[in-house]
């Protein structure tokens, strides 16, 4: 039996290529909740890709759409939301998430993020940088204080998506979010 709070959204935040989408999908599957990719909702509404939105409206235009979309998505229940790397880095946005549900930070280093993202990643902030690793280091340093405000935190280096999901489910139970009966036992047990 869950309380209303048990159904509150789970938000995954963290730097680009920290695995939010892969982990979010898997986590939603385990909970039998809906997975929402915030960037995809923005792209579908704008009928443009993220690089096209950046090209047409600049980063500022993208951030406006991101804030408005997040505000709407946060009203839903039983969803796991993968947010874009910059989404929590506005007071308004991180407040929206912290108030609406539970927020988990998937941590990755700048070097690993750039390596995982690869070239032409579809992420203008990396693709357009002369030195992507330097750009990622600067961005991550500026964003860390926002990421650190998450309710929970998981390091991703050397862990499989399944291991990260298990860790998130464990942390969710500790903070009273997920009712035990909603979680399938890990296979093999
Ligand atoms: C961004 C991250 C991207 C996307 C956009 C901006 C950022 O999402 O929202 O390119 O500012 O870090 P991912 O974190 O899923 O790559």
Short mmCIF file of N, CA and C and ligand atoms in Angstrom, two decimals:
data_model
loop_
_atom_site.label_atom_id
_atom_site.label_comp_id
_atom_site.label_asym_id
_atom_site.label_seq_id
_atom_site.Cartn_x
_atom_site.Cartn_y
_atom_site.Cartn_z
N UNK A 1 0.85 -1.20 0.00
CA UNK A 1 0.00 0.00 0.00
C UNK A 1 0.88 1.23 0.00
N UNK A 2 0.70 2.08 -0.99
CA UNK A 2 1.55 3.27 -1.02
C UNK A 2 0.80 4.50 -0.58
N UNK A 3 1.53 5.46 -0.08
CA UNK A 3 0.95 6.77 0.16
C UNK A 3 1.12 7.57 -1.11
N UNK A 4 0.50 8.77 -1.16
CA UNK A 4 0.66 9.61 -2.34
C UNK A 4 2.14 9.84 -2.60
N UNK A 5 2.89 9.97 -1.52
CA UNK A 5 4.32 10.26 -1.68
C UNK A 5 5.07 9.15 -2.40
N UNK A 6 4.62 7.92 -2.19
CA UNK A 6 5.29 6.80 -2.85
C UNK A 6 5.23 6.93 -4.36
N UNK A 7 4.22 7.62 -4.86
CA UNK A 7 4.04 7.74 -6.31
C UNK A 7 4.72 8.98 -6.90
N UNK A 8 5.37 9.77 -6.05
CA UNK A 8 6.00 11.00 -6.52
C UNK A 8 7.12 10.68 -7.51
N UNK A 9 7.36 11.54 -8.47
CA UNK A 9 8.36 11.25 -9.49
C UNK A 9 9.76 11.04 -8.90
N UNK A 10 10.52 10.23 -9.61
CA UNK A 10 11.95 10.11 -9.32
C UNK A 10 12.67 10.85 -10.45
N UNK A 11 13.53 11.78 -10.08
CA UNK A 11 14.30 12.54 -11.06
C UNK A 11 15.75 12.09 -11.02
N UNK A 12 16.30 11.79 -12.18
CA UNK A 12 17.73 11.50 -12.26
C UNK A 12 18.42 12.72 -12.82
N UNK A 13 19.40 13.22 -12.08
CA UNK A 13 20.15 14.38 -12.55
C UNK A 13 21.61 13.99 -12.66
N UNK A 14 22.38 14.80 -13.35
CA UNK A 14 23.82 14.53 -13.48
C UNK A 14 24.32 15.01 -14.81
N UNK A 15 25.62 14.99 -14.92
CA UNK A 15 26.28 15.54 -16.10
C UNK A 15 25.91 14.73 -17.36
N UNK A 16 26.15 15.36 -18.50
CA UNK A 16 25.92 14.68 -19.78
C UNK A 16 26.64 13.32 -19.76
N UNK A 17 26.00 12.33 -20.34
CA UNK A 17 26.56 10.99 -20.48
C UNK A 17 26.83 10.30 -19.14
N UNK A 18 26.08 10.68 -18.12
CA UNK A 18 26.24 9.98 -16.83
C UNK A 18 25.36 8.73 -16.78
N UNK A 19 24.57 8.50 -17.82
CA UNK A 19 23.77 7.27 -17.88
C UNK A 19 22.33 7.44 -17.43
N UNK A 20 21.88 8.69 -17.33
CA UNK A 20 20.51 8.94 -16.81
C UNK A 20 19.43 8.24 -17.63
N UNK A 21 19.58 8.25 -18.94
CA UNK A 21 18.54 7.65 -19.79
C UNK A 21 18.53 6.13 -19.65
N UNK A 22 19.68 5.51 -19.76
CA UNK A 22 19.75 4.05 -19.66
C UNK A 22 19.28 3.59 -18.28
N UNK A 23 19.79 4.24 -17.25
CA UNK A 23 19.43 3.85 -15.89
C UNK A 23 17.96 4.17 -15.62
N UNK A 24 17.50 5.31 -16.12
CA UNK A 24 16.11 5.71 -15.90
C UNK A 24 15.13 4.72 -16.50
N UNK A 25 15.41 4.28 -17.71
CA UNK A 25 14.55 3.28 -18.36
C UNK A 25 14.46 2.01 -17.54
N UNK A 26 15.62 1.56 -17.10
CA UNK A 26 15.70 0.31 -16.34
C UNK A 26 14.99 0.45 -14.99
N UNK A 27 15.19 1.59 -14.36
CA UNK A 27 14.56 1.83 -13.06
C UNK A 27 13.04 1.87 -13.22
N UNK A 28 12.57 2.54 -14.27
CA UNK A 28 11.12 2.61 -14.51
C UNK A 28 10.55 1.21 -14.74
N UNK A 29 11.30 0.41 -15.49
CA UNK A 29 10.87 -0.97 -15.75
C UNK A 29 10.74 -1.75 -14.45
N UNK A 30 11.73 -1.61 -13.60
CA UNK A 30 11.72 -2.36 -12.32
C UNK A 30 10.56 -1.95 -11.44
N UNK A 31 10.18 -0.66 -11.50
CA UNK A 31 9.09 -0.16 -10.66
C UNK A 31 7.73 -0.32 -11.33
N UNK A 32 7.77 -0.66 -12.62
CA UNK A 32 6.56 -0.66 -13.44
C UNK A 32 5.96 0.75 -13.48
N UNK A 33 6.82 1.72 -13.61
CA UNK A 33 6.44 3.12 -13.77
C UNK A 33 6.73 3.54 -15.21
N UNK A 34 6.35 4.77 -15.55
CA UNK A 34 6.61 5.29 -16.90
C UNK A 34 7.96 6.02 -16.92
N UNK A 35 8.73 5.79 -17.98
CA UNK A 35 9.98 6.51 -18.14
C UNK A 35 9.76 7.76 -18.98
N UNK A 36 10.29 8.87 -18.51
CA UNK A 36 10.17 10.14 -19.25
C UNK A 36 11.56 10.72 -19.48
N UNK A 37 11.90 10.94 -20.75
CA UNK A 37 13.16 11.59 -21.09
C UNK A 37 12.83 13.06 -21.35
N UNK A 38 13.25 13.93 -20.44
CA UNK A 38 12.86 15.34 -20.52
C UNK A 38 13.26 15.97 -21.87
N UNK A 39 14.46 15.65 -22.33
CA UNK A 39 14.92 16.21 -23.62
C UNK A 39 14.01 15.77 -24.77
N UNK A 40 13.54 14.53 -24.68
CA UNK A 40 12.68 14.00 -25.75
C UNK A 40 11.33 14.72 -25.73
N UNK A 41 10.82 15.01 -24.54
CA UNK A 41 9.54 15.73 -24.43
C UNK A 41 9.71 17.13 -25.05
N UNK A 42 10.85 17.76 -24.77
CA UNK A 42 11.13 19.10 -25.33
C UNK A 42 11.22 19.01 -26.86
N UNK A 43 11.95 18.01 -27.34
CA UNK A 43 12.11 17.86 -28.80
C UNK A 43 10.77 17.61 -29.49
N UNK A 44 9.97 16.75 -28.89
CA UNK A 44 8.67 16.42 -29.51
C UNK A 44 7.77 17.65 -29.56
N UNK A 45 7.77 18.44 -28.47
CA UNK A 45 6.91 19.63 -28.43
C UNK A 45 7.40 20.68 -29.42
N UNK A 46 8.71 20.83 -29.53
CA UNK A 46 9.28 21.86 -30.41
C UNK A 46 9.35 21.39 -31.88
N UNK A 47 9.20 20.08 -32.06
CA UNK A 47 9.40 19.47 -33.38
C UNK A 47 10.77 19.81 -33.94
N UNK A 48 11.74 19.84 -33.06
CA UNK A 48 13.14 20.10 -33.44
C UNK A 48 14.03 19.25 -32.54
N UNK A 49 15.23 18.93 -33.04
CA UNK A 49 16.18 18.24 -32.17
C UNK A 49 16.82 19.27 -31.23
N UNK A 50 17.51 18.77 -30.21
CA UNK A 50 18.19 19.70 -29.28
C UNK A 50 19.19 20.58 -30.04
N UNK A 51 20.07 20.00 -30.90
CA UNK A 51 21.00 20.89 -31.64
C UNK A 51 20.25 21.92 -32.48
N UNK A 52 19.11 21.55 -33.04
CA UNK A 52 18.34 22.54 -33.84
C UNK A 52 17.77 23.65 -32.94
N UNK A 53 17.35 23.28 -31.74
CA UNK A 53 16.82 24.31 -30.82
C UNK A 53 17.96 25.26 -30.41
N UNK A 54 19.13 24.69 -30.09
CA UNK A 54 20.28 25.54 -29.74
C UNK A 54 20.63 26.46 -30.90
N UNK A 55 20.60 25.91 -32.13
CA UNK A 55 20.99 26.71 -33.30
C UNK A 55 19.98 27.82 -33.55
N UNK A 56 18.70 27.53 -33.37
CA UNK A 56 17.66 28.51 -33.71
C UNK A 56 17.44 29.52 -32.58
N UNK A 57 17.50 29.05 -31.33
CA UNK A 57 17.09 29.92 -30.21
C UNK A 57 18.18 30.14 -29.18
N UNK A 58 19.34 29.54 -29.42
CA UNK A 58 20.44 29.69 -28.46
C UNK A 58 20.18 28.86 -27.22
N UNK A 59 21.21 28.81 -26.36
CA UNK A 59 21.04 28.04 -25.12
C UNK A 59 19.92 28.64 -24.27
N UNK A 60 19.80 29.98 -24.28
CA UNK A 60 18.77 30.63 -23.44
C UNK A 60 17.37 30.16 -23.84
N UNK A 61 17.16 30.04 -25.16
CA UNK A 61 15.86 29.57 -25.64
C UNK A 61 15.58 28.15 -25.20
N UNK A 62 16.63 27.32 -25.28
CA UNK A 62 16.48 25.93 -24.83
C UNK A 62 16.15 25.88 -23.34
N UNK A 63 16.83 26.69 -22.54
CA UNK A 63 16.62 26.65 -21.08
C UNK A 63 15.19 27.05 -20.71
N UNK A 64 14.62 27.98 -21.45
CA UNK A 64 13.23 28.38 -21.18
C UNK A 64 12.30 27.20 -21.40
N UNK A 65 12.49 26.52 -22.53
CA UNK A 65 11.66 25.35 -22.83
C UNK A 65 11.84 24.27 -21.77
N UNK A 66 13.10 24.12 -21.36
CA UNK A 66 13.43 23.08 -20.37
C UNK A 66 12.70 23.35 -19.05
N UNK A 67 12.73 24.59 -18.60
CA UNK A 67 12.08 24.95 -17.33
C UNK A 67 10.57 24.74 -17.42
N UNK A 68 9.98 25.19 -18.51
CA UNK A 68 8.52 25.06 -18.67
C UNK A 68 8.11 23.59 -18.75
N UNK A 69 8.90 22.80 -19.46
CA UNK A 69 8.58 21.38 -19.63
C UNK A 69 8.72 20.64 -18.30
N UNK A 70 9.78 20.95 -17.58
CA UNK A 70 10.01 20.30 -16.28
C UNK A 70 8.85 20.59 -15.33
N UNK A 71 8.40 21.82 -15.33
CA UNK A 71 7.30 22.22 -14.43
C UNK A 71 6.06 21.36 -14.69
N UNK A 72 5.77 21.09 -15.95
CA UNK A 72 4.61 20.26 -16.31
C UNK A 72 4.84 18.79 -15.95
N UNK A 73 6.00 18.29 -16.33
CA UNK A 73 6.30 16.87 -16.10
C UNK A 73 6.27 16.54 -14.60
N UNK A 74 6.73 17.49 -13.78
CA UNK A 74 6.83 17.25 -12.33
C UNK A 74 5.47 17.02 -11.67
N UNK A 75 4.39 17.34 -12.38
CA UNK A 75 3.05 17.13 -11.82
C UNK A 75 2.61 15.67 -11.95
N UNK A 76 3.30 14.92 -12.78
CA UNK A 76 2.86 13.55 -13.03
C UNK A 76 3.29 12.63 -11.88
N UNK A 77 2.70 11.45 -11.85
CA UNK A 77 3.00 10.48 -10.79
C UNK A 77 3.55 9.21 -11.43
N UNK A 78 4.23 8.44 -10.61
CA UNK A 78 4.78 7.15 -11.06
C UNK A 78 5.60 7.28 -12.33
N UNK A 79 6.48 8.25 -12.34
CA UNK A 79 7.37 8.41 -13.49
C UNK A 79 8.82 8.50 -12.99
N UNK A 80 9.71 7.99 -13.83
CA UNK A 80 11.14 8.20 -13.63
C UNK A 80 11.57 9.15 -14.73
N UNK A 81 12.16 10.28 -14.35
CA UNK A 81 12.51 11.31 -15.32
C UNK A 81 14.02 11.41 -15.47
N UNK A 82 14.51 11.22 -16.69
CA UNK A 82 15.92 11.52 -16.99
C UNK A 82 15.97 12.97 -17.45
N UNK A 83 16.71 13.79 -16.72
CA UNK A 83 16.77 15.22 -17.06
C UNK A 83 18.06 15.50 -17.83
N UNK A 84 18.08 16.57 -18.60
CA UNK A 84 19.31 17.00 -19.27
C UNK A 84 20.31 17.47 -18.22
N UNK A 85 21.60 17.40 -18.58
CA UNK A 85 22.65 17.71 -17.61
C UNK A 85 22.56 19.10 -17.00
N UNK A 86 21.96 20.05 -17.73
CA UNK A 86 21.89 21.41 -17.21
C UNK A 86 20.58 21.71 -16.49
N UNK A 87 19.65 20.77 -16.54
CA UNK A 87 18.30 21.04 -16.01
C UNK A 87 18.27 21.44 -14.53
N UNK A 88 19.05 20.75 -13.66
CA UNK A 88 18.96 21.11 -12.24
C UNK A 88 19.73 22.37 -11.88
N UNK A 89 20.42 22.96 -12.86
CA UNK A 89 21.38 24.02 -12.54
C UNK A 89 20.78 25.41 -12.63
N UNK A 90 19.51 25.47 -12.38
CA UNK A 90 18.77 26.72 -12.21
C UNK A 90 18.01 26.55 -10.92
N UNK A 91 18.04 27.54 -10.06
CA UNK A 91 17.36 27.43 -8.76
C UNK A 91 15.93 26.90 -8.92
N UNK A 92 15.21 27.53 -9.85
CA UNK A 92 13.80 27.18 -10.02
C UNK A 92 13.62 25.69 -10.35
N UNK A 93 14.51 25.18 -11.18
CA UNK A 93 14.36 23.79 -11.62
C UNK A 93 14.70 22.80 -10.52
N UNK A 94 15.79 23.05 -9.82
CA UNK A 94 16.15 22.10 -8.76
C UNK A 94 15.10 22.16 -7.65
N UNK A 95 14.58 23.34 -7.38
CA UNK A 95 13.51 23.45 -6.37
C UNK A 95 12.28 22.66 -6.80
N UNK A 96 11.90 22.80 -8.08
CA UNK A 96 10.74 22.06 -8.60
C UNK A 96 10.92 20.56 -8.33
N UNK A 97 12.10 20.06 -8.64
CA UNK A 97 12.32 18.61 -8.51
C UNK A 97 12.38 18.18 -7.05
N UNK A 98 13.08 18.95 -6.23
CA UNK A 98 13.21 18.57 -4.81
C UNK A 98 11.85 18.58 -4.12
N UNK A 99 10.99 19.48 -4.54
CA UNK A 99 9.67 19.56 -3.91
C UNK A 99 8.70 18.51 -4.46
N UNK A 100 8.82 18.19 -5.74
CA UNK A 100 7.84 17.30 -6.37
C UNK A 100 8.13 15.83 -6.10
N UNK A 101 9.40 15.49 -5.88
CA UNK A 101 9.69 14.07 -5.76
C UNK A 101 11.04 13.81 -5.13
N UNK A 102 11.69 12.75 -5.60
CA UNK A 102 13.01 12.39 -5.08
C UNK A 102 14.02 12.54 -6.20
N UNK A 103 15.16 13.09 -5.83
CA UNK A 103 16.16 13.46 -6.83
C UNK A 103 17.45 12.69 -6.56
N UNK A 104 17.93 12.00 -7.59
CA UNK A 104 19.17 11.25 -7.45
C UNK A 104 20.19 11.74 -8.47
N UNK A 105 21.39 11.91 -7.99
CA UNK A 105 22.50 12.39 -8.83
C UNK A 105 23.36 11.20 -9.26
N UNK A 106 23.47 11.01 -10.57
CA UNK A 106 24.38 10.00 -11.11
C UNK A 106 25.69 10.72 -11.42
N UNK A 107 26.73 10.34 -10.71
CA UNK A 107 27.99 11.08 -10.84
C UNK A 107 28.93 10.43 -11.85
N UNK A 108 29.54 11.27 -12.67
CA UNK A 108 30.54 10.82 -13.64
C UNK A 108 31.60 11.92 -13.71
N UNK A 109 32.84 11.54 -14.00
CA UNK A 109 33.88 12.57 -14.13
C UNK A 109 33.76 13.23 -15.50
N UNK A 110 34.35 14.41 -15.63
CA UNK A 110 34.33 15.14 -16.91
C UNK A 110 35.01 14.31 -18.00
N UNK A 111 36.12 13.68 -17.64
CA UNK A 111 36.88 12.90 -18.63
C UNK A 111 36.05 11.72 -19.13
N UNK A 112 35.42 11.02 -18.18
CA UNK A 112 34.64 9.84 -18.58
C UNK A 112 33.41 10.26 -19.38
N UNK A 113 32.82 11.38 -19.01
CA UNK A 113 31.63 11.85 -19.73
C UNK A 113 31.98 12.12 -21.20
N UNK A 114 33.10 12.78 -21.43
CA UNK A 114 33.49 13.11 -22.80
C UNK A 114 33.82 11.83 -23.58
N UNK A 115 34.47 10.92 -22.90
CA UNK A 115 34.81 9.64 -23.54
C UNK A 115 33.54 8.86 -23.90
N UNK A 116 32.60 8.81 -22.96
CA UNK A 116 31.35 8.08 -23.21
C UNK A 116 30.53 8.75 -24.31
N UNK A 117 30.54 10.08 -24.31
CA UNK A 117 29.70 10.81 -25.28
C UNK A 117 30.23 10.63 -26.70
N UNK A 118 31.54 10.61 -26.85
CA UNK A 118 32.14 10.47 -28.18
C UNK A 118 31.98 11.75 -29.00
N UNK A 119 32.44 11.68 -30.23
CA UNK A 119 32.35 12.86 -31.11
C UNK A 119 30.95 12.99 -31.67
N UNK A 120 30.57 14.20 -32.04
CA UNK A 120 29.23 14.47 -32.59
C UNK A 120 28.16 13.75 -31.77
N UNK A 121 28.15 14.10 -30.53
CA UNK A 121 27.27 13.42 -29.58
C UNK A 121 25.84 13.92 -29.61
N UNK A 122 25.62 15.02 -30.36
CA UNK A 122 24.28 15.62 -30.34
C UNK A 122 24.11 16.53 -29.14
N UNK A 123 25.23 16.79 -28.44
CA UNK A 123 25.21 17.69 -27.26
C UNK A 123 26.01 18.93 -27.62
N UNK A 124 25.33 20.01 -27.98
CA UNK A 124 26.04 21.20 -28.47
C UNK A 124 27.12 21.71 -27.52
N UNK A 125 26.91 21.57 -26.22
CA UNK A 125 27.89 22.12 -25.27
C UNK A 125 29.21 21.37 -25.32
N UNK A 126 29.19 20.12 -25.78
CA UNK A 126 30.43 19.37 -25.96
C UNK A 126 30.89 19.44 -27.41
N UNK A 127 29.94 19.23 -28.33
CA UNK A 127 30.30 19.16 -29.75
C UNK A 127 30.90 20.47 -30.27
N UNK A 128 30.42 21.59 -29.73
CA UNK A 128 30.88 22.89 -30.24
C UNK A 128 32.11 23.42 -29.51
N UNK A 129 32.58 22.66 -28.52
CA UNK A 129 33.74 23.14 -27.74
C UNK A 129 35.04 22.78 -28.45
N UNK A 130 35.99 23.72 -28.45
CA UNK A 130 37.30 23.46 -29.07
C UNK A 130 38.01 22.36 -28.28
N UNK A 131 37.88 22.40 -26.97
CA UNK A 131 38.49 21.38 -26.11
C UNK A 131 37.38 20.81 -25.21
N UNK A 132 36.73 19.73 -25.65
CA UNK A 132 35.57 19.21 -24.91
C UNK A 132 35.88 18.82 -23.46
N UNK A 133 37.09 18.28 -23.21
CA UNK A 133 37.39 17.88 -21.83
C UNK A 133 37.49 19.11 -20.93
N UNK A 134 38.16 20.16 -21.43
CA UNK A 134 38.28 21.39 -20.65
C UNK A 134 36.89 22.00 -20.42
N UNK A 135 36.08 21.99 -21.47
CA UNK A 135 34.73 22.55 -21.34
C UNK A 135 33.92 21.75 -20.32
N UNK A 136 34.05 20.42 -20.39
CA UNK A 136 33.30 19.56 -19.46
C UNK A 136 33.77 19.78 -18.02
N UNK A 137 35.08 19.94 -17.83
CA UNK A 137 35.60 20.18 -16.47
C UNK A 137 35.03 21.47 -15.90
N UNK A 138 35.03 22.54 -16.72
CA UNK A 138 34.53 23.85 -16.25
C UNK A 138 33.04 23.77 -15.92
N UNK A 139 32.30 23.14 -16.82
CA UNK A 139 30.85 23.04 -16.62
C UNK A 139 30.53 22.23 -15.37
N UNK A 140 31.23 21.10 -15.23
CA UNK A 140 30.98 20.22 -14.09
C UNK A 140 31.29 20.94 -12.77
N UNK A 141 32.37 21.71 -12.77
CA UNK A 141 32.73 22.44 -11.54
C UNK A 141 31.62 23.43 -11.19
N UNK A 142 31.07 24.10 -12.21
CA UNK A 142 30.02 25.09 -11.95
C UNK A 142 28.71 24.41 -11.52
N UNK A 143 28.49 23.21 -12.02
CA UNK A 143 27.21 22.53 -11.77
C UNK A 143 27.19 21.69 -10.49
N UNK A 144 28.36 21.29 -10.05
CA UNK A 144 28.44 20.39 -8.90
C UNK A 144 27.59 20.86 -7.70
N UNK A 145 27.61 22.16 -7.34
CA UNK A 145 26.80 22.58 -6.18
C UNK A 145 25.31 22.28 -6.35
N UNK A 146 24.83 22.32 -7.58
CA UNK A 146 23.42 21.98 -7.83
C UNK A 146 23.23 20.48 -7.72
N UNK A 147 24.11 19.71 -8.35
CA UNK A 147 23.99 18.26 -8.30
C UNK A 147 24.03 17.76 -6.84
N UNK A 148 24.85 18.42 -6.04
CA UNK A 148 25.03 17.98 -4.65
C UNK A 148 23.77 18.18 -3.80
N UNK A 149 22.81 18.90 -4.33
CA UNK A 149 21.57 19.09 -3.56
C UNK A 149 20.59 17.93 -3.70
N UNK A 150 20.93 16.95 -4.53
CA UNK A 150 20.06 15.78 -4.70
C UNK A 150 19.82 15.07 -3.36
N UNK A 151 18.70 14.35 -3.28
CA UNK A 151 18.42 13.57 -2.06
C UNK A 151 19.41 12.41 -1.92
N UNK A 152 19.80 11.86 -3.06
CA UNK A 152 20.70 10.70 -3.03
C UNK A 152 21.71 10.81 -4.16
N UNK A 153 22.73 9.96 -4.09
CA UNK A 153 23.86 10.10 -5.01
C UNK A 153 24.46 8.73 -5.29
N UNK A 154 24.75 8.44 -6.56
CA UNK A 154 25.38 7.16 -6.93
C UNK A 154 26.52 7.44 -7.88
N UNK A 155 27.69 6.89 -7.59
CA UNK A 155 28.81 6.96 -8.53
C UNK A 155 28.56 5.96 -9.64
N UNK A 156 28.92 6.31 -10.87
CA UNK A 156 28.60 5.41 -11.99
C UNK A 156 29.83 4.71 -12.56
N UNK A 157 31.01 5.19 -12.20
CA UNK A 157 32.22 4.64 -12.80
C UNK A 157 32.39 3.18 -12.40
N UNK A 158 32.53 2.31 -13.41
CA UNK A 158 32.77 0.90 -13.14
C UNK A 158 31.53 0.12 -12.72
N UNK A 159 30.36 0.75 -12.72
CA UNK A 159 29.13 0.03 -12.35
C UNK A 159 28.25 -0.18 -13.57
N UNK A 160 27.58 -1.31 -13.62
CA UNK A 160 26.64 -1.56 -14.72
C UNK A 160 25.35 -0.80 -14.43
N UNK A 161 24.53 -0.54 -15.48
CA UNK A 161 23.24 0.10 -15.23
C UNK A 161 22.42 -0.66 -14.19
N UNK A 162 22.47 -1.98 -14.23
CA UNK A 162 21.68 -2.77 -13.26
C UNK A 162 22.17 -2.54 -11.83
N UNK A 163 23.49 -2.47 -11.67
CA UNK A 163 24.03 -2.22 -10.33
C UNK A 163 23.61 -0.84 -9.83
N UNK A 164 23.58 0.12 -10.74
CA UNK A 164 23.19 1.49 -10.36
C UNK A 164 21.71 1.50 -9.96
N UNK A 165 20.89 0.79 -10.71
CA UNK A 165 19.46 0.71 -10.39
C UNK A 165 19.26 0.07 -9.01
N UNK A 166 19.99 -1.02 -8.75
CA UNK A 166 19.87 -1.68 -7.44
C UNK A 166 20.22 -0.70 -6.32
N UNK A 167 21.28 0.07 -6.55
CA UNK A 167 21.71 1.06 -5.55
C UNK A 167 20.62 2.13 -5.35
N UNK A 168 20.04 2.58 -6.46
CA UNK A 168 18.99 3.61 -6.37
C UNK A 168 17.76 3.09 -5.64
N UNK A 169 17.39 1.85 -5.94
CA UNK A 169 16.22 1.28 -5.27
C UNK A 169 16.48 1.14 -3.77
N UNK A 170 17.70 0.76 -3.42
CA UNK A 170 18.07 0.66 -2.01
C UNK A 170 17.95 2.02 -1.34
N UNK A 171 18.51 3.03 -1.98
CA UNK A 171 18.46 4.39 -1.40
C UNK A 171 17.02 4.90 -1.32
N UNK A 172 16.21 4.58 -2.34
CA UNK A 172 14.82 5.03 -2.34
C UNK A 172 14.08 4.47 -1.14
N UNK A 173 14.38 3.21 -0.82
CA UNK A 173 13.68 2.59 0.31
C UNK A 173 14.12 3.22 1.62
N UNK A 174 15.40 3.56 1.71
CA UNK A 174 15.90 4.18 2.93
C UNK A 174 15.18 5.51 3.18
N UNK A 175 14.93 6.26 2.11
CA UNK A 175 14.27 7.55 2.32
C UNK A 175 12.75 7.41 2.18
N UNK A 176 12.26 6.17 2.13
CA UNK A 176 10.82 5.94 2.26
C UNK A 176 10.02 6.21 1.02
N UNK A 177 10.67 6.18 -0.11
CA UNK A 177 9.93 6.49 -1.32
C UNK A 177 9.20 5.28 -1.89
N UNK A 178 9.92 4.20 -2.02
CA UNK A 178 9.38 3.07 -2.77
C UNK A 178 8.85 2.01 -1.82
N UNK A 179 7.60 1.67 -1.99
CA UNK A 179 7.02 0.61 -1.16
C UNK A 179 7.70 -0.69 -1.53
N UNK A 180 8.01 -1.51 -0.52
CA UNK A 180 8.72 -2.76 -0.78
C UNK A 180 8.04 -3.64 -1.81
N UNK A 181 6.71 -3.65 -1.78
CA UNK A 181 5.98 -4.57 -2.65
C UNK A 181 6.01 -4.11 -4.11
N UNK A 182 6.54 -2.92 -4.38
CA UNK A 182 6.62 -2.47 -5.77
C UNK A 182 7.91 -2.90 -6.44
N UNK A 183 8.83 -3.36 -5.64
CA UNK A 183 10.16 -3.65 -6.18
C UNK A 183 10.31 -5.14 -6.41
N UNK A 184 10.64 -5.49 -7.65
CA UNK A 184 10.88 -6.91 -7.92
C UNK A 184 12.22 -7.29 -7.33
N UNK A 185 12.33 -8.48 -6.73
CA UNK A 185 13.63 -8.85 -6.20
C UNK A 185 14.63 -8.99 -7.33
N UNK A 186 15.90 -8.69 -7.06
CA UNK A 186 16.90 -8.87 -8.12
C UNK A 186 16.91 -10.32 -8.58
N UNK A 187 17.12 -10.56 -9.87
CA UNK A 187 17.07 -11.94 -10.37
C UNK A 187 18.13 -12.77 -9.66
N UNK A 188 17.83 -14.04 -9.48
CA UNK A 188 18.78 -14.91 -8.81
C UNK A 188 18.52 -15.01 -7.31
N UNK A 189 17.54 -14.27 -6.82
CA UNK A 189 17.24 -14.36 -5.38
C UNK A 189 15.87 -14.93 -5.16
C1 LIG B 1 22.73 19.53 -21.72
C2 LIG B 1 22.60 18.16 -21.67
C3 LIG B 1 21.84 17.41 -22.66
C4 LIG B 1 20.78 18.30 -23.30
C5 LIG B 1 21.40 19.54 -23.85
C6 LIG B 1 22.07 20.38 -22.75
C7 LIG B 1 23.54 20.20 -20.66
O1 LIG B 1 21.23 16.26 -22.07
O2 LIG B 1 19.78 18.63 -22.37
O3 LIG B 1 22.34 19.18 -24.83
O4 LIG B 1 23.41 21.42 -20.51
O5 LIG B 1 24.30 19.49 -19.96
P1 LIG B 1 22.07 14.99 -21.52
O6 LIG B 1 22.52 15.30 -20.13
O7 LIG B 1 21.06 13.89 -21.54
O8 LIG B 1 23.19 14.75 -22.44
#
